[in-house]
């Protein structure tokens, strides 16, 4: 059973470009969470999704950020018109139910 | 909103000694409390968890205690080893269907 997979592992974008981060949950997991981690800081909750539904997006900025978890395929975190402050590690986690979470390896986004 | 406070932010202990990290939570409906270990550049990994119907849980050198009345829980690592050096995060599963993380404790083991 493969673990949570994220790609790309590293992503470099120039200011104003779009960043797309993908997360494939563990097999059998229908709950996906996205977190953001700045260097030397903790994990900040962004959004919680189930298949085709956004359950809680209270941690996600209202502008430029969006997330989806379609019926088929990975969950996508999309950041439009990236700025330098978006540089961070973005982790997704999956869960078979709304508790025990397993983390992916993260995507490290660098905005030049 | 829900909040989880974690202390201390940094902790240095002599190899072989014990380390204790404490967390308090605000949502009295929280019923699941995991602890994660994150090594530099790696993903957070679940090391132990406890549910609200249990007061203590132990797994080899790691133990977690929960005081629901006081709304705090603690991680205890005994006989610390160099490989225990990492950042540790506590978390509380809130009634709002998400896990709230503490701010992390950077644990260093001195040889």
PDB file of C-alpha atoms in Angstrom:
ATOM      1  CA  UNK A   1       0.000   0.000   0.000  1.00  0.00           C
ATOM      2  CA  UNK A   2       1.786   3.094  -1.204  1.00  0.00           C
ATOM      3  CA  UNK A   3       1.849   6.046   1.131  1.00  0.00           C
ATOM      4  CA  UNK A   4       0.601   9.530   0.435  1.00  0.00           C
ATOM      5  CA  UNK A   5       2.260  10.881  -2.679  1.00  0.00           C
ATOM      6  CA  UNK A   6       2.876  14.477  -3.596  1.00  0.00           C
ATOM      7  CA  UNK A   7       4.325  16.001  -6.722  1.00  0.00           C
ATOM      8  CA  UNK A   8       6.304  17.820  -7.610  1.00  0.00           C
ATOM      9  CA  UNK A   9       8.652  17.596  -4.620  1.00  0.00           C
ATOM     10  CA  UNK A  10      10.226  20.926  -5.536  1.00  0.00           C
ATOM     11  CA  UNK A  11       8.638  23.693  -7.550  1.00  0.00           C
ATOM     12  CA  UNK A  12      10.163  26.981  -8.605  1.00  0.00           C
ATOM     13  CA  UNK A  13       7.960  29.757  -9.913  1.00  0.00           C
ATOM     14  CA  UNK A  14       8.458  33.405 -10.755  1.00  0.00           C
ATOM     15  CA  UNK A  15       6.201  36.021  -9.240  1.00  0.00           C
ATOM     16  CA  UNK A  16       2.873  36.136 -11.050  1.00  0.00           C
ATOM     17  CA  UNK A  17       2.955  32.551 -12.288  1.00  0.00           C
ATOM     18  CA  UNK A  18       0.655  29.759 -11.205  1.00  0.00           C
ATOM     19  CA  UNK A  19       1.635  26.859  -8.966  1.00  0.00           C
ATOM     20  CA  UNK A  20      -0.191  23.518  -9.029  1.00  0.00           C
ATOM     21  CA  UNK A  21       0.512  21.041  -6.269  1.00  0.00           C
ATOM     22  CA  UNK A  22      -0.803  17.484  -6.447  1.00  0.00           C
ATOM     23  CA  UNK A  23      -1.591  15.004  -3.716  1.00  0.00           C
ATOM     24  CA  UNK A  24      -2.574  11.371  -4.143  1.00  0.00           C
ATOM     25  CA  UNK A  25      -3.979   9.984  -0.891  1.00  0.00           C
ATOM     26  CA  UNK A  26      -3.343   6.512   0.413  1.00  0.00           C
ATOM     27  CA  UNK A  27      -5.552   3.830  -1.090  1.00  0.00           C
ATOM     28  CA  UNK A  28      -8.888   3.736   0.644  1.00  0.00           C
ATOM     29  CA  UNK A  29      -8.527   7.234   2.126  1.00  0.00           C
ATOM     30  CA  UNK A  30     -11.250   9.682   1.173  1.00  0.00           C
ATOM     31  CA  UNK A  31     -10.224  12.611   3.379  1.00  0.00           C
ATOM     32  CA  UNK A  32      -7.465  15.000   2.319  1.00  0.00           C
ATOM     33  CA  UNK A  33      -5.958  17.894   4.245  1.00  0.00           C
ATOM     34  CA  UNK A  34      -3.539  20.552   3.041  1.00  0.00           C
ATOM     35  CA  UNK A  35      -1.080  22.316   5.340  1.00  0.00           C
ATOM     36  CA  UNK A  36       1.477  25.011   4.854  1.00  0.00           C
ATOM     37  CA  UNK A  37       4.752  25.164   6.750  1.00  0.00           C
ATOM     38  CA  UNK A  38       7.116  28.113   6.743  1.00  0.00           C
ATOM     39  CA  UNK A  39      10.773  27.501   7.712  1.00  0.00           C
ATOM     40  CA  UNK A  40      11.205  26.985  11.450  1.00  0.00           C
ATOM     41  CA  UNK A  41       7.441  27.154  11.972  1.00  0.00           C
ATOM     42  CA  UNK A  42       4.569  24.780  12.606  1.00  0.00           C
ATOM     43  CA  UNK A  43       1.918  23.311  10.360  1.00  0.00           C
ATOM     44  CA  UNK A  44      -0.884  25.670   9.429  1.00  0.00           C
ATOM     45  CA  UNK A  45      -4.154  24.099   8.354  1.00  0.00           C
ATOM     46  CA  UNK A  46      -5.400  25.323   4.992  1.00  0.00           C
ATOM     47  CA  UNK A  47      -8.223  23.158   3.721  1.00  0.00           C
ATOM     48  CA  UNK A  48      -9.994  19.850   4.326  1.00  0.00           C
ATOM     49  CA  UNK A  49     -11.630  18.008   1.445  1.00  0.00           C
ATOM     50  CA  UNK A  50     -13.519  14.851   0.805  1.00  0.00           C
ATOM     51  CA  UNK A  51     -14.178  13.495  -2.651  1.00  0.00           C
ATOM     52  CA  UNK A  52     -15.723  16.302  -4.724  1.00  0.00           C
ATOM     53  CA  UNK A  53     -16.433  18.402  -1.628  1.00  0.00           C
ATOM     54  CA  UNK A  54     -14.644  21.120   0.287  1.00  0.00           C
ATOM     55  CA  UNK A  55     -15.485  20.527   3.933  1.00  0.00           C
ATOM     56  CA  UNK A  56     -13.491  23.302   5.580  1.00  0.00           C
ATOM     57  CA  UNK A  57     -11.418  25.965   3.838  1.00  0.00           C
ATOM     58  CA  UNK A  58     -11.147  28.325   6.778  1.00  0.00           C
ATOM     59  CA  UNK A  59      -7.339  28.262   6.712  1.00  0.00           C
ATOM     60  CA  UNK A  60      -6.966  29.102   3.062  1.00  0.00           C
ATOM     61  CA  UNK A  61      -6.555  32.690   1.845  1.00  0.00           C
ATOM     62  CA  UNK A  62      -9.685  33.890   0.067  1.00  0.00           C
ATOM     63  CA  UNK A  63      -7.787  35.142  -2.961  1.00  0.00           C
ATOM     64  CA  UNK A  64      -5.415  33.318  -5.308  1.00  0.00           C
ATOM     65  CA  UNK A  65      -5.722  29.961  -3.505  1.00  0.00           C
ATOM     66  CA  UNK A  66      -8.084  27.137  -4.435  1.00  0.00           C
ATOM     67  CA  UNK A  67      -8.280  23.412  -3.830  1.00  0.00           C
ATOM     68  CA  UNK A  68     -10.149  20.511  -5.293  1.00  0.00           C
ATOM     69  CA  UNK A  69     -10.422  16.765  -4.844  1.00  0.00           C
ATOM     70  CA  UNK A  70     -12.188  15.387  -7.906  1.00  0.00           C
ATOM     71  CA  UNK A  71     -13.938  12.064  -8.160  1.00  0.00           C
ATOM     72  CA  UNK A  72     -11.018  10.737 -10.179  1.00  0.00           C
ATOM     73  CA  UNK A  73      -7.409  11.769  -9.778  1.00  0.00           C
ATOM     74  CA  UNK A  74      -5.371  13.570  -7.165  1.00  0.00           C
ATOM     75  CA  UNK A  75      -6.243  16.495  -4.998  1.00  0.00           C
ATOM     76  CA  UNK A  76      -4.915  19.771  -6.387  1.00  0.00           C
ATOM     77  CA  UNK A  77      -3.869  22.878  -4.500  1.00  0.00           C
ATOM     78  CA  UNK A  78      -3.665  25.787  -6.911  1.00  0.00           C
ATOM     79  CA  UNK A  79      -1.989  29.101  -6.206  1.00  0.00           C
ATOM     80  CA  UNK A  80      -2.501  31.795  -8.790  1.00  0.00           C
ATOM     81  CA  UNK A  81      -0.240  34.829  -9.306  1.00  0.00           C
ATOM     82  CA  UNK A  82       2.288  33.603  -6.760  1.00  0.00           C
ATOM     83  CA  UNK A  83       4.173  36.079  -4.581  1.00  0.00           C
ATOM     84  CA  UNK A  84       7.405  35.613  -2.615  1.00  0.00           C
ATOM     85  CA  UNK A  85       5.438  35.141   0.588  1.00  0.00           C
ATOM     86  CA  UNK A  86       3.936  31.958  -0.850  1.00  0.00           C
ATOM     87  CA  UNK A  87       7.336  30.250  -0.616  1.00  0.00           C
ATOM     88  CA  UNK A  88       6.890  27.411   1.856  1.00  0.00           C
ATOM     89  CA  UNK A  89       6.561  23.671   2.187  1.00  0.00           C
ATOM     90  CA  UNK A  90       3.055  22.441   1.423  1.00  0.00           C
ATOM     91  CA  UNK A  91       2.084  19.134   2.943  1.00  0.00           C
ATOM     92  CA  UNK A  92      -0.994  17.107   2.287  1.00  0.00           C
ATOM     93  CA  UNK A  93      -2.264  14.386   4.570  1.00  0.00           C
ATOM     94  CA  UNK A  94      -4.880  11.740   4.020  1.00  0.00           C
ATOM     95  CA  UNK A  95      -7.128   9.889   6.404  1.00  0.00           C
ATOM     96  CA  UNK A  96      -9.606   7.026   6.196  1.00  0.00           C
ATOM     97  CA  UNK A  97     -11.850   9.056   8.501  1.00  0.00           C
ATOM     98  CA  UNK A  98     -11.608  12.387  10.184  1.00  0.00           C
ATOM     99  CA  UNK A  99      -8.770  11.660  12.571  1.00  0.00           C
ATOM    100  CA  UNK A 100      -5.513   9.758  12.072  1.00  0.00           C
ATOM    101  CA  UNK A 101      -3.615  11.508   9.295  1.00  0.00           C
ATOM    102  CA  UNK A 102      -0.728  10.299   7.186  1.00  0.00           C
ATOM    103  CA  UNK A 103       1.460  12.926   5.598  1.00  0.00           C
ATOM    104  CA  UNK A 104       2.969  13.091   2.164  1.00  0.00           C
ATOM    105  CA  UNK A 105       6.605  14.138   1.593  1.00  0.00           C
ATOM    106  CA  UNK A 106       5.609  17.702   0.829  1.00  0.00           C
ATOM    107  CA  UNK A 107       6.150  20.119  -2.035  1.00  0.00           C
ATOM    108  CA  UNK A 108       8.682  22.854  -1.474  1.00  0.00           C
ATOM    109  CA  UNK A 109       7.605  25.920  -3.391  1.00  0.00           C
ATOM    110  CA  UNK A 110      10.116  28.643  -4.097  1.00  0.00           C
ATOM    111  CA  UNK A 111       8.943  31.890  -5.630  1.00  0.00           C
ATOM    112  CA  UNK A 112      11.681  33.936  -7.272  1.00  0.00           C
TER     113      UNK A 112
ATOM    114  CA  UNK B   1     -11.535  29.556  17.491  1.00  0.00           C
ATOM    115  CA  UNK B   2      -9.862  26.340  18.578  1.00  0.00           C
ATOM    116  CA  UNK B   3      -6.294  26.597  19.774  1.00  0.00           C
ATOM    117  CA  UNK B   4      -3.465  24.288  20.838  1.00  0.00           C
ATOM    118  CA  UNK B   5      -0.552  25.660  22.834  1.00  0.00           C
ATOM    119  CA  UNK B   6       2.697  23.735  23.043  1.00  0.00           C
ATOM    120  CA  UNK B   7       5.632  24.202  25.425  1.00  0.00           C
ATOM    121  CA  UNK B   8       8.557  24.481  25.422  1.00  0.00           C
ATOM    122  CA  UNK B   9       9.471  25.691  21.952  1.00  0.00           C
ATOM    123  CA  UNK B  10      12.995  24.326  22.337  1.00  0.00           C
ATOM    124  CA  UNK B  11      14.309  21.629  24.641  1.00  0.00           C
ATOM    125  CA  UNK B  12      17.832  20.335  25.115  1.00  0.00           C
ATOM    126  CA  UNK B  13      18.461  17.228  27.217  1.00  0.00           C
ATOM    127  CA  UNK B  14      21.441  15.032  27.940  1.00  0.00           C
ATOM    128  CA  UNK B  15      21.459  11.704  26.155  1.00  0.00           C
ATOM    129  CA  UNK B  16      19.848   9.118  28.388  1.00  0.00           C
ATOM    130  CA  UNK B  17      17.712  11.645  30.267  1.00  0.00           C
ATOM    131  CA  UNK B  18      13.959  12.105  29.833  1.00  0.00           C
ATOM    132  CA  UNK B  19      12.178  14.758  27.785  1.00  0.00           C
ATOM    133  CA  UNK B  20       8.675  16.062  28.430  1.00  0.00           C
ATOM    134  CA  UNK B  21       6.624  18.224  26.060  1.00  0.00           C
ATOM    135  CA  UNK B  22       3.287  19.671  27.125  1.00  0.00           C
ATOM    136  CA  UNK B  23       0.230  20.848  25.213  1.00  0.00           C
ATOM    137  CA  UNK B  24      -3.053  22.433  26.163  1.00  0.00           C
ATOM    138  CA  UNK B  25      -6.140  22.646  24.016  1.00  0.00           C
ATOM    139  CA  UNK B  26      -9.220  24.836  24.060  1.00  0.00           C
ATOM    140  CA  UNK B  27     -11.968  22.765  22.411  1.00  0.00           C
ATOM    141  CA  UNK B  28     -13.503  20.631  25.153  1.00  0.00           C
ATOM    142  CA  UNK B  29     -15.063  18.405  22.465  1.00  0.00           C
ATOM    143  CA  UNK B  30     -11.632  17.281  21.210  1.00  0.00           C
ATOM    144  CA  UNK B  31     -11.315  13.512  21.480  1.00  0.00           C
ATOM    145  CA  UNK B  32      -8.175  12.518  19.567  1.00  0.00           C
ATOM    146  CA  UNK B  33      -4.634  13.679  20.295  1.00  0.00           C
ATOM    147  CA  UNK B  34      -1.773  12.591  18.011  1.00  0.00           C
ATOM    148  CA  UNK B  35       1.920  13.423  18.301  1.00  0.00           C
ATOM    149  CA  UNK B  36       4.112  13.843  15.230  1.00  0.00           C
ATOM    150  CA  UNK B  37       7.863  13.814  14.828  1.00  0.00           C
ATOM    151  CA  UNK B  38       9.414  15.798  11.997  1.00  0.00           C
ATOM    152  CA  UNK B  39      13.069  15.451  11.126  1.00  0.00           C
ATOM    153  CA  UNK B  40      14.782  18.173   9.128  1.00  0.00           C
ATOM    154  CA  UNK B  41      13.447  18.276   5.569  1.00  0.00           C
ATOM    155  CA  UNK B  42      11.147  15.324   6.129  1.00  0.00           C
ATOM    156  CA  UNK B  43       7.424  14.806   6.501  1.00  0.00           C
ATOM    157  CA  UNK B  44       5.706  14.740   9.903  1.00  0.00           C
ATOM    158  CA  UNK B  45       5.322  11.170  11.095  1.00  0.00           C
ATOM    159  CA  UNK B  46       2.833   9.917  13.646  1.00  0.00           C
ATOM    160  CA  UNK B  47       4.663   8.460  16.643  1.00  0.00           C
ATOM    161  CA  UNK B  48       1.882   7.955  19.153  1.00  0.00           C
ATOM    162  CA  UNK B  49      -1.710   9.002  19.701  1.00  0.00           C
ATOM    163  CA  UNK B  50      -4.296   8.871  22.453  1.00  0.00           C
ATOM    164  CA  UNK B  51      -8.060   9.032  22.496  1.00  0.00           C
ATOM    165  CA  UNK B  52     -10.168  10.735  25.120  1.00  0.00           C
ATOM    166  CA  UNK B  53     -11.360   7.531  26.757  1.00  0.00           C
ATOM    167  CA  UNK B  54      -7.794   6.710  27.847  1.00  0.00           C
ATOM    168  CA  UNK B  55      -5.588   8.529  30.351  1.00  0.00           C
ATOM    169  CA  UNK B  56      -2.222   7.142  29.350  1.00  0.00           C
ATOM    170  CA  UNK B  57      -0.642   5.195  26.537  1.00  0.00           C
ATOM    171  CA  UNK B  58       2.865   3.829  26.246  1.00  0.00           C
ATOM    172  CA  UNK B  59       4.931   2.495  23.370  1.00  0.00           C
ATOM    173  CA  UNK B  60       8.461   1.466  24.360  1.00  0.00           C
ATOM    174  CA  UNK B  61      10.320   4.685  25.303  1.00  0.00           C
ATOM    175  CA  UNK B  62       7.429   6.974  24.386  1.00  0.00           C
ATOM    176  CA  UNK B  63       4.354   7.667  26.484  1.00  0.00           C
ATOM    177  CA  UNK B  64       1.503  10.139  26.309  1.00  0.00           C
ATOM    178  CA  UNK B  65      -0.745  11.245  29.157  1.00  0.00           C
ATOM    179  CA  UNK B  66      -4.073  13.030  28.875  1.00  0.00           C
ATOM    180  CA  UNK B  67      -5.917  15.087  31.472  1.00  0.00           C
ATOM    181  CA  UNK B  68      -9.320  15.893  29.979  1.00  0.00           C
ATOM    182  CA  UNK B  69     -10.450  17.949  32.942  1.00  0.00           C
ATOM    183  CA  UNK B  70      -7.507  20.287  32.655  1.00  0.00           C
ATOM    184  CA  UNK B  71      -7.448  19.977  28.859  1.00  0.00           C
ATOM    185  CA  UNK B  72      -3.796  19.162  28.610  1.00  0.00           C
ATOM    186  CA  UNK B  73      -1.707  16.267  27.363  1.00  0.00           C
ATOM    187  CA  UNK B  74       1.985  15.493  27.434  1.00  0.00           C
ATOM    188  CA  UNK B  75       4.600  13.500  25.548  1.00  0.00           C
ATOM    189  CA  UNK B  76       7.259  11.704  27.578  1.00  0.00           C
ATOM    190  CA  UNK B  77      10.404  10.282  26.005  1.00  0.00           C
ATOM    191  CA  UNK B  78      12.620   8.240  28.307  1.00  0.00           C
ATOM    192  CA  UNK B  79      16.251   7.196  27.823  1.00  0.00           C
ATOM    193  CA  UNK B  80      16.674   9.712  25.031  1.00  0.00           C
ATOM    194  CA  UNK B  81      18.946   8.874  22.119  1.00  0.00           C
ATOM    195  CA  UNK B  82      20.550  11.049  19.409  1.00  0.00           C
ATOM    196  CA  UNK B  83      17.959   9.907  16.867  1.00  0.00           C
ATOM    197  CA  UNK B  84      15.240  11.464  19.021  1.00  0.00           C
ATOM    198  CA  UNK B  85      16.482  14.893  17.918  1.00  0.00           C
ATOM    199  CA  UNK B  86      13.697  16.414  15.806  1.00  0.00           C
ATOM    200  CA  UNK B  87      10.762  18.783  15.966  1.00  0.00           C
ATOM    201  CA  UNK B  88       7.729  17.352  17.743  1.00  0.00           C
ATOM    202  CA  UNK B  89       4.179  18.545  17.145  1.00  0.00           C
ATOM    203  CA  UNK B  90       1.159  17.851  19.278  1.00  0.00           C
ATOM    204  CA  UNK B  91      -2.320  18.090  17.806  1.00  0.00           C
ATOM    205  CA  UNK B  92      -5.931  17.951  18.875  1.00  0.00           C
ATOM    206  CA  UNK B  93      -8.804  16.808  16.727  1.00  0.00           C
ATOM    207  CA  UNK B  94     -11.456  19.486  17.059  1.00  0.00           C
ATOM    208  CA  UNK B  95     -15.181  19.135  16.722  1.00  0.00           C
ATOM    209  CA  UNK B  96     -14.902  21.125  13.498  1.00  0.00           C
ATOM    210  CA  UNK B  97     -13.513  18.090  11.675  1.00  0.00           C
ATOM    211  CA  UNK B  98      -9.935  19.226  11.519  1.00  0.00           C
ATOM    212  CA  UNK B  99      -6.777  18.722  13.498  1.00  0.00           C
ATOM    213  CA  UNK B 100      -5.221  21.757  15.141  1.00  0.00           C
ATOM    214  CA  UNK B 101      -1.455  21.550  15.559  1.00  0.00           C
ATOM    215  CA  UNK B 102       0.714  23.024  18.254  1.00  0.00           C
ATOM    216  CA  UNK B 103       3.597  25.269  17.233  1.00  0.00           C
ATOM    217  CA  UNK B 104       6.217  22.564  17.690  1.00  0.00           C
ATOM    218  CA  UNK B 105       9.099  21.753  20.054  1.00  0.00           C
ATOM    219  CA  UNK B 106      12.631  21.471  18.761  1.00  0.00           C
ATOM    220  CA  UNK B 107      14.248  18.694  20.803  1.00  0.00           C
ATOM    221  CA  UNK B 108      18.033  18.411  20.856  1.00  0.00           C
ATOM    222  CA  UNK B 109      19.838  15.510  22.502  1.00  0.00           C
ATOM    223  CA  UNK B 110      23.296  16.370  23.842  1.00  0.00           C
ATOM    224  CA  UNK B 111      25.853  13.548  23.618  1.00  0.00           C
TER     225      UNK B 111
END
